[in-house]
Amino acid sequence: MNETDIGAYGVPLAMLAGAIRVSTPFLFVSLGECLTEKSGRINLGLEGTLVFGAMSGYAISYLTGSPWLGVLAAGISGCFFGAIHGYICKLPKVNDIAIGIAMMLFGTGLAFFFGKPFIQPQAPHLPSISLGFWSDLPQVQSALSINPLFLVGIVLAVFMWWAFKNTRWGLIIRMTGDSAPAALAMGYSVDWVRFLATTVGGFFAGVGGAFLSLYYPGAWSEGLSSGQGLMAVALVIFARWNPLACFGAALLFGAAGALGPALQSVGITQGYYFFNAAPYLLTLFIMIASVSPKRSLKGAPGELSITK
Amino acid sequence: MSAFTVSRRTLLKSAAIGSLGLTTGLLTRGSAQAAGDLTIGIIYVGSRDDFGWNQAHAVAAKALAAVPGVKVVEEENVPETIAVAKTMESMIELDGANLIFATSFGYYAPFMVDTAKKYPDVQFRHAAPLWKDGDPKNAGSYFGYLDQAHYIDGVAAGLSTKSNKLGFVAAKPISSVLSNINSFTLGARKVNPNATVQVIFTGDWSLPVREAEATNALIDAGCDVITCHVDSPKTVIQNAEAKGAKTCGHNASQAALAPKGFITGAEYKWETIYKQYADTLAKGGELPNFISGGYDVDFVQNTPYGAGATPEAIAAADAAKADLRAKKAYYVGPLKDNTGKEVIAAGVEHAPYDPWIDNINFLVEGVVGSIT
């Protein structure tokens, strides 16, 4: 085993591997949230959407035998949750954050209710693409066995970054998010744009959930998400509403999550509670570092209820 | 059945008025059970299909339901709050349960203790060693020494590994987890002195993403056999199997999850205890307040060997099972912990059920890991 024992170098490698494995749900949820927030609304319910997406994706994959149909089903169920949020927030005097919390509880509760029969069965998993064939080290090979959804996520991030800047749709969404009166003056329905942005954002979050149950860790259980959807919402603020930065932030969070187990596996066993808390500490520090009472956040959409 | 329930409830009311009614109530219960009427309520903290702790109880509940004259009522996902007291009351009042199994640690105090005081003619049993003198006489504890089955896992794993590195994904560094890790290590090193066990603590009972990360980290560090002590071992076993590592199970049978690499697994056999209780009540006897045991009384067992177990491993594990049935000690001095401190002096040994084992707060030599 000596030739494959890479000692302390295992830690950065494990963090890279962890970043690739763990980041995908963060990436999808944060891209969905980024889209929604760019249009001027906050959807805190994406945690519930993530959990429900994980459940429905697993269930459909199990019932049809096709994991990709499961991903689609997860996305569609995510759309449904996004649409409910979008519709309710259209009504007068409704607070989007309160609705988001309600949708989060609704989504998780509904997923637990319908998910009961799917805890035991084993559903077909999504395949992975092996990009580590050039290396002899099994650690590198396993680090670079990548799920197609991860690549889709990267493409999506780049596309959104480009589209916000260069397309008419991107402009409309940004305008709705920055100044509702301007959008109204231009003849766009603010409510309709936000409804669509929330619905599509829900689709992304649902797909992120399908990744959890169909690839990694790869089974539907009730403790599956453990708050990842909520952390992804915080991540959007850290990424300053920039889809490319969302990708970087998702990788960072994934790597932070891998730190605890990786350090223990090379023998640094003291203080693992601290290292296990790394992603949460990171969230906290980001919030402290990025918030100032003197100015509103750079890059924040002007219509967001938290910045108004 | 319904006539019996009505009369029992009437007696319950009289029990509330005076102790005379209480005595009559107890007598009536005894005679009713002699007629073969026994309703048992079982309460789970999670899902019955979790491939873990709850499933182990659910499997036993199913076996119990097959016993003639026994009716089993179950409720899943009952939180460790006042909700469990309500569940117990509804099982007693609506289903006429005469015996309640509360299977999660946090159900005991104050919920089960208080309900037991309120319904003195119903028997309550709880799956953790918490009952002590002074607690209600109609309550009690039952528990299995799963560390003995982990010892068998270790023996089989020690002879099934090629890299001599075994991995253990553990939830929290509390005594019952530590004694499972130690037993696994002692078993492995008894048959393979070169074996080491690397431990990763995830910090909580159910964190699927971190459990998967820990499994991957252990395999990347060279471990080729993975086992765990977490609530639902499904994630760990599945991910290890997908990466080609062998696995040992925990709590219930996970053999179906790892057709290629499953060696064996440590399982509770609650069925033995549940059937004993049902049998005692059917004969009109009194239930013990506290029972616990391991291999010798058939309270724990190992999953049938899977494809990952080598023939030598099977032979050695079968021999070790015979030793445990004869209550032979495996905590034998001289033994050091993994910091080099002597924990058992030469010539001293701690046989199964020695209270010393219940208070383990160290990791034995051969474990790579730390409890802080």
XYZ file of C-alpha atoms in Angstrom:
680
model
C 0.000 0.000 0.000
C 3.027 2.275 0.312
C 3.042 3.514 -3.243
C -0.535 4.740 -2.891
C -0.038 6.205 0.564
C 0.280 9.902 -0.070
C 0.295 11.032 3.554
C -0.389 14.672 4.320
C -0.746 15.508 0.633
C -4.006 13.638 0.989
C -5.567 16.616 2.765
C -5.489 19.154 -0.105
C -6.389 16.358 -2.495
C -9.271 15.247 -0.295
C -10.447 18.835 -0.042
C -10.368 19.158 -3.820
C -12.217 15.854 -4.164
C -14.684 16.933 -1.488
C -15.140 20.279 -3.214
C -16.079 18.516 -6.436
C -18.305 15.930 -4.751
C -20.103 18.114 -2.244
C -20.377 21.412 -4.107
C -22.965 20.503 -6.750
C -26.097 20.943 -4.602
C -24.666 24.216 -3.238
C -24.014 25.332 -6.804
C -27.493 24.564 -8.115
C -29.325 26.033 -5.154
C -27.190 29.156 -5.173
C -27.664 29.642 -8.916
C -31.417 29.284 -8.462
C -31.376 31.733 -5.577
C -29.130 34.081 -7.539
C -31.666 34.188 -10.370
C -34.546 34.792 -7.975
C -32.720 37.488 -6.044
C -31.562 39.220 -9.206
C -35.247 39.731 -9.986
C -35.731 41.374 -6.598
C -37.137 38.609 -4.452
C -35.715 36.282 -1.815
C -36.821 32.658 -1.736
C -35.726 31.106 1.546
C -37.876 28.099 0.713
C -35.151 26.541 -1.420
C -34.118 24.321 1.497
C -37.560 22.714 1.289
C -37.329 22.581 -2.492
C -33.961 20.849 -2.220
C -35.320 18.201 0.146
C -38.449 17.653 -1.915
C -36.341 17.473 -5.088
C -34.145 14.839 -3.458
C -37.187 12.785 -2.508
C -39.061 13.091 -5.817
C -35.902 12.473 -7.851
C -35.159 9.320 -5.892
C -38.762 8.135 -6.077
C -39.059 8.644 -9.839
C -35.671 7.079 -10.467
C -36.747 4.060 -8.432
C -40.166 3.767 -10.067
C -39.055 4.288 -13.671
C -35.514 2.936 -13.488
C -34.126 6.057 -15.120
C -32.107 8.445 -12.908
C -32.292 11.191 -15.544
C -36.089 11.096 -15.425
C -35.636 11.444 -11.671
C -33.570 14.602 -12.181
C -36.265 15.991 -14.463
C -38.990 15.156 -11.964
C -36.997 16.830 -9.200
C -36.652 19.929 -11.359
C -40.358 20.010 -12.168
C -41.327 19.606 -8.537
C -38.889 22.432 -7.796
C -40.689 24.563 -10.408
C -43.930 23.832 -8.638
C -42.593 25.030 -5.279
C -41.042 28.075 -6.910
C -44.339 28.856 -8.622
C -46.258 28.675 -5.331
C -43.774 31.052 -3.738
C -43.877 33.333 -6.786
C -47.659 33.391 -6.866
C -48.198 34.029 -3.157
C -45.625 36.823 -3.164
C -47.566 38.509 -5.969
C -50.474 39.063 -3.611
C -50.534 42.430 -1.880
C -48.692 42.981 1.414
C -46.997 39.615 1.455
C -43.497 39.268 2.866
C -41.321 37.052 0.677
C -39.063 35.983 3.563
C -41.995 34.793 5.685
C -43.430 32.889 2.709
C -39.981 31.416 2.114
C -39.816 30.048 5.650
C -43.319 28.629 5.267
C -42.353 27.001 1.962
C -39.228 25.559 3.540
C -41.260 23.806 6.243
C -43.932 22.808 3.730
C -41.381 21.320 1.326
C -39.523 19.305 3.972
C -42.742 18.117 5.594
C -44.259 17.049 2.297
C -41.036 15.298 1.300
C -40.980 13.338 4.591
C -44.645 12.425 4.122
C -44.318 11.141 0.571
C -40.772 9.868 1.043
C -41.591 7.235 3.663
C -41.836 4.285 1.227
C -38.615 5.279 -0.561
C -36.149 5.151 2.323
C -35.625 1.412 2.022
C -35.482 0.740 -1.754
C -32.379 1.345 -3.821
C -32.850 3.556 -6.856
C -30.554 3.554 -9.889
C -27.814 6.191 -9.517
C -26.563 8.826 -11.907
C -23.424 7.737 -13.752
C -20.075 9.457 -13.244
C -17.477 10.485 -15.795
C -13.941 9.404 -14.980
C -11.463 12.180 -15.730
C -8.629 10.800 -13.609
C -7.421 8.082 -16.019
C -4.064 9.878 -16.515
C -3.055 9.309 -12.901
C -1.933 6.100 -11.217
C -3.031 7.252 -7.805
C -6.431 5.851 -6.842
C -6.990 8.982 -4.744
C -6.651 11.211 -7.797
C -8.818 8.910 -9.858
C -11.556 8.944 -7.276
C -11.258 12.717 -6.871
C -11.759 13.226 -10.583
C -14.666 10.895 -11.077
C -17.125 13.639 -11.821
C -20.871 13.698 -12.100
C -22.307 15.195 -15.294
C -24.526 17.468 -13.185
C -21.390 19.153 -11.849
C -20.370 20.009 -15.411
C -23.912 21.145 -16.202
C -23.689 23.388 -13.166
C -20.465 24.989 -14.410
C -21.954 25.596 -17.846
C -25.077 27.023 -16.246
C -23.043 29.384 -14.062
C -21.089 30.681 -17.037
C -24.239 30.991 -19.106
C -26.080 32.922 -16.405
C -23.121 35.229 -15.917
C -23.053 35.898 -19.653
C -26.819 36.145 -20.006
C -27.243 38.681 -17.196
C -24.809 40.966 -18.996
C -25.548 40.369 -22.632
C -29.110 39.346 -23.235
C -32.402 41.140 -23.237
C -33.803 38.698 -20.696
C -30.850 39.246 -18.422
C -31.383 42.967 -18.605
C -35.090 42.654 -17.827
C -34.389 40.518 -14.769
C -31.718 42.869 -13.492
C -33.928 45.871 -14.095
C -36.834 44.285 -12.220
C -34.499 43.560 -9.376
C -32.898 46.978 -9.252
C -35.864 49.205 -9.830
C -39.420 48.027 -10.132
C -40.660 51.486 -11.284
C -38.167 51.428 -14.155
C -39.382 48.008 -15.238
C -42.983 49.185 -15.038
C -42.136 52.269 -17.094
C -40.598 50.036 -19.729
C -43.828 48.062 -19.886
C -42.758 44.846 -18.155
C -44.856 43.133 -15.533
C -42.685 43.069 -12.423
C -44.786 40.336 -10.817
C -44.633 38.137 -13.869
C -40.856 38.451 -14.240
C -40.351 37.621 -10.568
C -42.809 34.737 -10.770
C -40.835 33.242 -13.657
C -37.460 33.866 -11.993
C -38.641 32.161 -8.794
C -40.093 29.228 -10.740
C -36.914 28.644 -12.744
C -34.835 29.135 -9.602
C -36.940 26.422 -7.974
C -36.147 24.126 -10.905
C -32.414 24.522 -10.255
C -32.800 23.842 -6.547
C -34.849 20.722 -7.277
C -32.102 19.416 -9.559
C -29.592 20.088 -6.782
C -31.728 17.884 -4.529
C -31.733 15.092 -7.104
C -27.930 15.178 -7.041
C -28.018 14.533 -3.283
C -30.243 11.498 -3.471
C -29.136 10.099 -6.832
C -25.392 10.618 -6.759
C -23.783 11.772 -3.550
C -24.306 10.647 -0.808
C -26.716 8.735 -2.976
C -29.773 7.689 -0.995
C -32.963 9.341 0.149
C -33.113 9.816 3.879
C -34.709 12.417 6.073
C -31.441 13.882 7.305
C -30.109 14.233 3.772
C -29.883 17.978 3.369
C -28.926 19.063 6.890
C -29.286 22.730 6.029
C -27.371 22.835 2.757
C -30.174 24.741 1.053
C -30.018 27.441 3.705
C -26.245 27.700 3.466
C -26.546 28.079 -0.294
C -28.772 31.108 0.222
C -26.076 32.686 2.389
C -23.578 31.796 -0.274
C -25.362 33.987 -2.835
C -24.752 37.023 -0.663
C -21.100 36.026 -0.306
C -20.901 35.656 -4.087
C -22.354 39.147 -4.503
C -25.080 37.930 -6.849
C -22.503 36.900 -9.430
C -23.122 33.398 -10.874
C -19.421 32.783 -11.494
C -18.609 33.693 -7.912
C -21.430 31.335 -6.850
C -19.443 28.523 -8.430
C -16.297 29.511 -6.560
C -18.196 29.858 -3.305
C -19.836 26.450 -3.776
C -16.409 24.865 -4.272
C -15.131 26.621 -1.156
C -18.046 25.347 0.916
C -17.587 21.835 -0.431
C -13.892 21.922 0.452
C -14.651 23.247 3.938
C -17.065 20.350 4.463
C -14.381 17.838 3.465
C -11.815 19.329 5.848
C -12.973 17.518 9.002
C -12.986 13.952 7.649
C -9.824 14.568 5.577
C -7.777 15.766 8.546
C -8.916 12.814 10.650
C -7.966 10.401 7.875
C -4.330 11.595 7.897
C -4.122 11.357 11.662
C -4.897 14.918 12.781
C -7.548 13.736 15.113
C -7.651 16.464 17.727
C -10.351 19.097 17.523
C -12.517 17.504 14.853
C -15.605 19.220 16.189
C -13.976 22.491 15.243
C -13.025 21.315 11.766
C -16.431 19.755 11.206
C -17.940 23.138 11.969
C -15.815 24.761 9.262
C -18.632 25.331 6.715
C -20.837 26.939 9.355
C -18.016 29.085 10.700
C -17.295 30.128 7.142
C -20.930 31.194 6.674
C -20.778 33.208 9.865
C -17.526 34.970 8.984
C -18.793 35.739 5.507
C -21.887 37.336 6.952
C -19.869 39.399 9.403
C -17.304 40.410 6.815
C -19.773 41.334 4.110
C -22.274 43.274 6.188
C -21.788 46.886 7.177
C -24.327 49.249 8.696
C -22.867 52.148 6.706
C -23.552 51.011 3.179
C -25.721 48.553 1.348
C -23.996 45.540 -0.157
C -22.090 46.075 -3.336
C -23.854 44.412 -6.213
C -27.066 43.804 -4.266
C -30.252 44.123 -6.301
C -31.907 47.339 -5.143
C -35.380 45.846 -4.767
C -34.424 43.086 -2.307
C -36.448 43.416 0.865
C -33.318 42.948 2.993
C -31.457 45.836 1.350
C -34.330 48.245 0.892
C -61.279 -7.716 22.938
C -63.494 -4.667 23.040
C -65.359 -5.921 26.102
C -62.020 -6.390 27.821
C -60.902 -2.876 26.909
C -64.034 -1.348 28.384
C -63.714 -3.201 31.637
C -60.047 -2.296 31.860
C -60.820 1.372 31.376
C -63.485 1.238 34.054
C -60.956 -0.269 36.359
C -58.493 2.415 35.404
C -60.896 5.007 36.710
C -61.272 3.148 39.957
C -57.500 2.947 40.122
C -57.451 6.696 40.106
C -59.800 6.781 43.066
C -58.099 4.364 45.368
C -55.437 1.744 45.758
C -58.053 -0.996 46.007
C -58.982 -0.354 42.400
C -55.319 -0.477 41.480
C -54.890 -3.927 42.933
C -58.019 -5.199 41.208
C -56.773 -3.705 37.981
C -53.527 -5.616 38.202
C -55.353 -8.848 38.926
C -57.712 -8.349 36.035
C -54.833 -7.676 33.682
C -53.165 -10.914 34.698
C -56.262 -12.980 34.112
C -57.051 -11.300 30.821
C -53.598 -12.145 29.502
C -53.971 -15.718 30.531
C -56.759 -15.775 27.957
C -54.127 -14.812 25.390
C -55.028 -11.173 24.871
C -51.872 -9.130 24.524
C -51.538 -5.857 22.652
C -48.020 -4.487 22.352
C -47.266 -0.921 21.267
C -43.885 -0.146 19.709
C -42.679 3.429 19.206
C -39.860 4.398 16.843
C -37.978 7.670 16.699
C -37.360 7.422 12.956
C -38.463 5.446 9.967
C -38.855 1.678 10.288
C -36.987 1.233 7.005
C -33.785 3.065 7.916
C -31.406 0.093 7.557
C -30.435 0.829 11.148
C -31.615 1.093 14.744
C -35.318 1.441 14.007
C -35.309 -1.320 11.438
C -33.711 -3.693 13.936
C -36.712 -3.107 16.231
C -39.201 -3.291 13.366
C -37.856 -6.688 12.279
C -38.377 -7.937 15.826
C -41.865 -6.397 15.932
C -42.770 -8.356 12.834
C -41.561 -11.595 14.395
C -43.541 -10.752 17.521
C -46.729 -10.121 15.543
C -46.499 -13.681 14.213
C -46.853 -15.066 17.761
C -50.467 -16.256 18.262
C -52.523 -14.088 20.596
C -50.251 -11.064 20.207
C -51.330 -7.889 18.456
C -48.665 -5.307 17.619
C -49.377 -1.598 17.075
C -46.570 0.643 15.835
C -45.879 4.326 15.346
C -42.871 5.788 13.524
C -41.171 9.177 13.596
C -42.221 10.026 17.113
C -39.949 12.794 18.398
C -38.324 12.599 21.832
C -40.722 15.184 23.230
C -44.133 15.282 24.902
C -45.314 13.750 21.590
C -44.130 10.346 22.771
C -46.242 10.609 25.928
C -49.282 11.325 23.763
C -48.459 8.373 21.526
C -48.203 6.095 24.546
C -51.525 7.339 25.916
C -53.287 6.808 22.612
C -51.839 3.310 22.320
C -53.147 2.532 25.812
C -56.534 4.250 25.546
C -57.438 3.576 21.916
C -55.608 0.353 21.082
C -55.701 -1.195 24.540
C -51.967 -1.783 24.703
C -50.784 -3.705 27.771
C -47.083 -3.447 27.004
C -45.230 -0.506 25.437
C -41.754 -0.638 23.915
C -40.216 2.823 23.730
C -37.188 2.301 21.539
C -35.381 5.631 21.592
C -32.984 6.909 24.246
C -34.723 10.234 24.899
C -38.152 8.670 25.459
C -37.287 7.522 28.954
C -37.229 10.505 31.280
C -39.552 12.195 31.899
C -42.019 10.918 29.272
C -42.047 7.184 29.837
C -41.530 7.476 33.601
C -44.485 9.850 33.944
C -46.759 7.796 31.712
C -45.840 4.676 33.674
C -46.909 6.429 36.894
C -50.188 7.449 35.277
C -51.006 3.953 33.988
C -49.776 1.577 36.695
C -51.480 -1.461 35.132
C -49.630 -1.127 31.827
C -46.073 -2.358 31.405
C -43.426 -0.077 29.842
C -40.017 -1.147 28.618
C -37.285 1.080 27.191
C -34.363 0.119 24.948
C -31.417 1.583 26.869
C -29.924 0.775 30.267
C -31.650 3.636 32.117
C -34.035 2.004 34.621
C -32.841 2.258 38.209
C -34.257 1.476 41.633
C -36.929 3.988 42.568
C -38.300 4.253 39.040
C -41.847 2.898 38.551
C -42.054 -0.875 38.982
C -44.134 -1.220 35.810
C -41.306 0.339 33.802
C -37.979 -1.147 32.873
C -35.047 -1.401 30.524
C -33.732 -3.936 28.071
C -30.472 -3.724 26.234
C -28.144 -5.743 24.046
C -24.348 -5.677 24.146
C -23.717 -4.901 20.489
C -19.981 -4.530 21.152
C -19.790 -8.322 21.285
C -21.119 -8.551 17.731
C -18.666 -5.817 16.704
C -15.909 -8.006 18.118
C -17.000 -10.758 15.703
C -17.056 -8.152 12.909
C -13.477 -7.257 13.821
C -12.313 -10.887 13.734
C -13.856 -11.378 10.295
C -12.570 -8.000 9.038
C -9.025 -8.659 10.322
C -8.772 -11.724 8.110
C -10.590 -10.189 5.119
C -8.388 -7.097 4.742
C -5.429 -6.902 2.379
C -4.071 -3.504 3.408
C -4.344 -4.205 7.161
C -6.094 -0.869 7.459
C -9.694 -0.882 8.625
C -11.906 2.189 8.696
C -14.594 3.087 11.236
C -17.086 5.929 10.683
C -18.374 6.875 14.138
C -20.945 9.414 15.251
C -19.926 10.665 18.682
C -17.181 9.695 21.120
C -19.510 8.370 23.836
C -18.963 5.200 25.794
C -21.178 2.861 23.732
C -19.559 3.989 20.472
C -16.049 3.759 21.929
C -16.651 0.234 23.187
C -17.838 -0.802 19.712
C -14.689 0.672 18.140
C -12.525 -1.031 20.774
C -14.239 -4.404 20.363
C -13.887 -4.197 16.593
C -10.180 -3.364 16.976
C -9.514 -6.055 19.581
C -11.205 -8.631 17.348
C -9.222 -7.598 14.291
C -5.887 -7.505 16.138
C -6.477 -10.829 17.848
C -6.353 -12.595 14.491
C -4.179 -10.051 12.650
C -1.742 -8.161 14.928
C -0.750 -5.839 12.064
C -4.253 -4.493 11.619
C -5.050 -0.904 12.585
C -8.420 0.789 12.753
C -8.746 4.380 11.621
C -11.675 6.268 13.138
C -13.432 9.321 11.795
C -16.004 10.978 14.036
C -18.703 12.839 12.133
C -20.073 14.593 15.229
C -23.729 13.552 14.972
C -25.974 10.526 14.539
C -27.286 11.266 11.070
C -25.249 13.398 8.646
C -25.354 11.569 5.308
C -23.063 13.931 3.388
C -20.352 13.900 6.054
C -20.679 10.130 6.481
C -20.076 9.729 2.751
C -17.107 12.114 2.948
C -15.685 10.173 5.892
C -16.076 6.895 3.993
C -14.266 8.340 0.988
C -11.511 9.824 3.147
C -10.917 6.455 4.847
C -10.753 4.604 1.544
C -8.410 7.249 0.123
C -6.207 6.752 3.179
C -5.861 3.078 2.270
C -8.589 1.388 4.337
C -10.130 -1.559 2.511
C -12.737 -2.579 5.097
C -15.225 0.011 6.336
C -17.659 -0.235 9.197
C -19.597 2.332 11.158
C -21.644 3.312 14.182
C -24.169 5.865 12.946
C -27.972 5.786 13.031
C -28.443 4.688 9.452
C -25.427 2.900 7.947
C -26.950 2.886 4.443
C -24.844 5.810 3.162
C -21.581 4.409 4.473
C -22.136 0.874 3.185
C -23.369 2.022 -0.238
C -20.488 4.425 -0.811
C -17.880 1.919 0.349
C -19.335 -0.748 -1.927
C -19.318 1.682 -4.860
C -15.605 2.332 -4.293
C -14.752 -1.347 -4.028
C -14.127 -1.528 -0.272
C -15.434 -4.347 1.910
C -17.940 -3.543 4.622
C -19.191 -4.650 8.030
C -22.695 -3.622 9.065
C -24.218 -2.123 12.196
C -27.626 -2.371 13.970
C -29.586 -4.198 11.241
C -28.758 -6.225 8.150
C -27.194 -4.194 5.349
C -26.193 -7.256 3.317
C -28.534 -6.268 0.469
C -26.661 -2.968 0.014
C -23.281 -4.560 -0.660
C -23.561 -7.743 -2.727
C -19.808 -7.735 -3.543
C -18.027 -6.615 -0.397
C -20.236 -7.372 2.603
C -18.396 -9.362 5.278
C -20.806 -9.541 8.211
C -22.528 -7.084 10.499
C -23.298 -6.464 14.153
C -27.043 -6.762 14.709
C -29.368 -6.611 17.649
C -31.745 -9.505 18.062
C -34.561 -7.716 19.892
C -36.814 -10.554 18.820
C -35.403 -12.717 21.614
C -36.275 -10.142 24.281
C -39.680 -9.273 22.826
C -40.730 -12.897 22.611
C -39.547 -13.533 26.164
C -41.673 -10.634 27.398
C -44.727 -11.808 25.446
C -44.253 -15.328 26.741
C -43.916 -14.194 30.364
C -47.047 -12.049 30.155
C -49.029 -14.785 28.418
C -48.188 -17.097 31.319
C -49.264 -14.395 33.774
C -45.738 -13.882 35.076
C -44.024 -10.633 36.038
C -41.647 -8.891 33.668
C -38.128 -8.192 34.894
C -37.299 -4.505 35.326
C -33.859 -4.715 33.820
C -32.413 -7.207 31.401
C -29.372 -6.980 29.205
C -27.143 -9.436 27.481
C -25.073 -10.362 24.500
C -24.163 -13.424 22.511
C -24.642 -15.987 25.276
C -28.348 -15.114 25.707
C -28.959 -14.479 21.993
C -29.646 -10.729 22.378
C -27.178 -9.843 19.616
C -26.192 -11.641 16.448
C -24.119 -11.251 13.302
C -25.498 -10.911 9.795
C -24.884 -14.059 7.702
C -21.483 -13.809 5.984
C -21.428 -12.029 2.639
C -19.209 -12.322 -0.428
C -16.490 -10.187 1.204
C -15.678 -12.688 3.958
C -12.720 -14.986 3.278
C -12.925 -18.660 4.347
C -10.313 -18.042 7.106
C -12.362 -15.094 8.334
C -15.506 -17.207 8.541
C -13.723 -19.969 10.447
C -12.135 -17.531 12.911
C -15.373 -15.607 13.419
C -17.321 -18.802 14.103
C -14.714 -19.799 16.678
C -14.950 -16.354 18.276
C -18.753 -16.667 18.468
C -18.324 -19.916 20.424
C -15.923 -18.103 22.786
C -18.458 -15.344 23.386
C -21.264 -17.822 24.036
C -18.943 -19.254 26.722
C -18.569 -15.665 28.076
C -14.838 -15.649 27.419
C -13.188 -12.250 27.978
C -11.592 -10.300 25.169
C -10.522 -7.318 27.250
C -7.406 -9.081 28.466
C -4.360 -7.431 30.073
C -1.792 -6.190 29.456
C -3.642 -3.681 27.291
C -2.696 -0.120 26.418
C -4.829 2.667 25.037
C -3.786 4.411 21.846
C -1.829 7.059 23.725
C 0.387 4.399 25.294
C -1.181 4.441 28.761
C -1.803 1.048 30.326
C -5.546 0.512 30.878
C -5.541 -3.154 31.904
C -2.637 -4.566 33.894
C -1.097 -7.906 32.983
C -3.043 -10.809 34.409
C -6.309 -8.849 34.697
C -9.192 -9.498 32.364
C -12.666 -8.049 32.007
C -15.231 -10.638 30.977
C -18.430 -9.702 29.105
C -20.902 -7.755 31.323
C -18.125 -6.504 33.602
C -19.399 -3.014 34.581
C -15.890 -1.816 33.706
C -16.816 -2.203 30.013
C -19.814 0.128 30.360
C -17.566 3.021 31.367
C -14.983 2.870 28.614
C -13.572 6.306 27.818
C -10.483 5.495 25.780
C -9.516 3.961 22.453
C -7.362 0.831 22.568
C -3.940 0.500 21.017
C -4.260 0.023 17.275
C -6.947 2.657 16.824
C -5.859 5.719 14.858
C -8.041 8.487 16.157
C -8.795 10.666 19.140
C -11.856 11.175 21.281
C -11.385 14.923 21.747
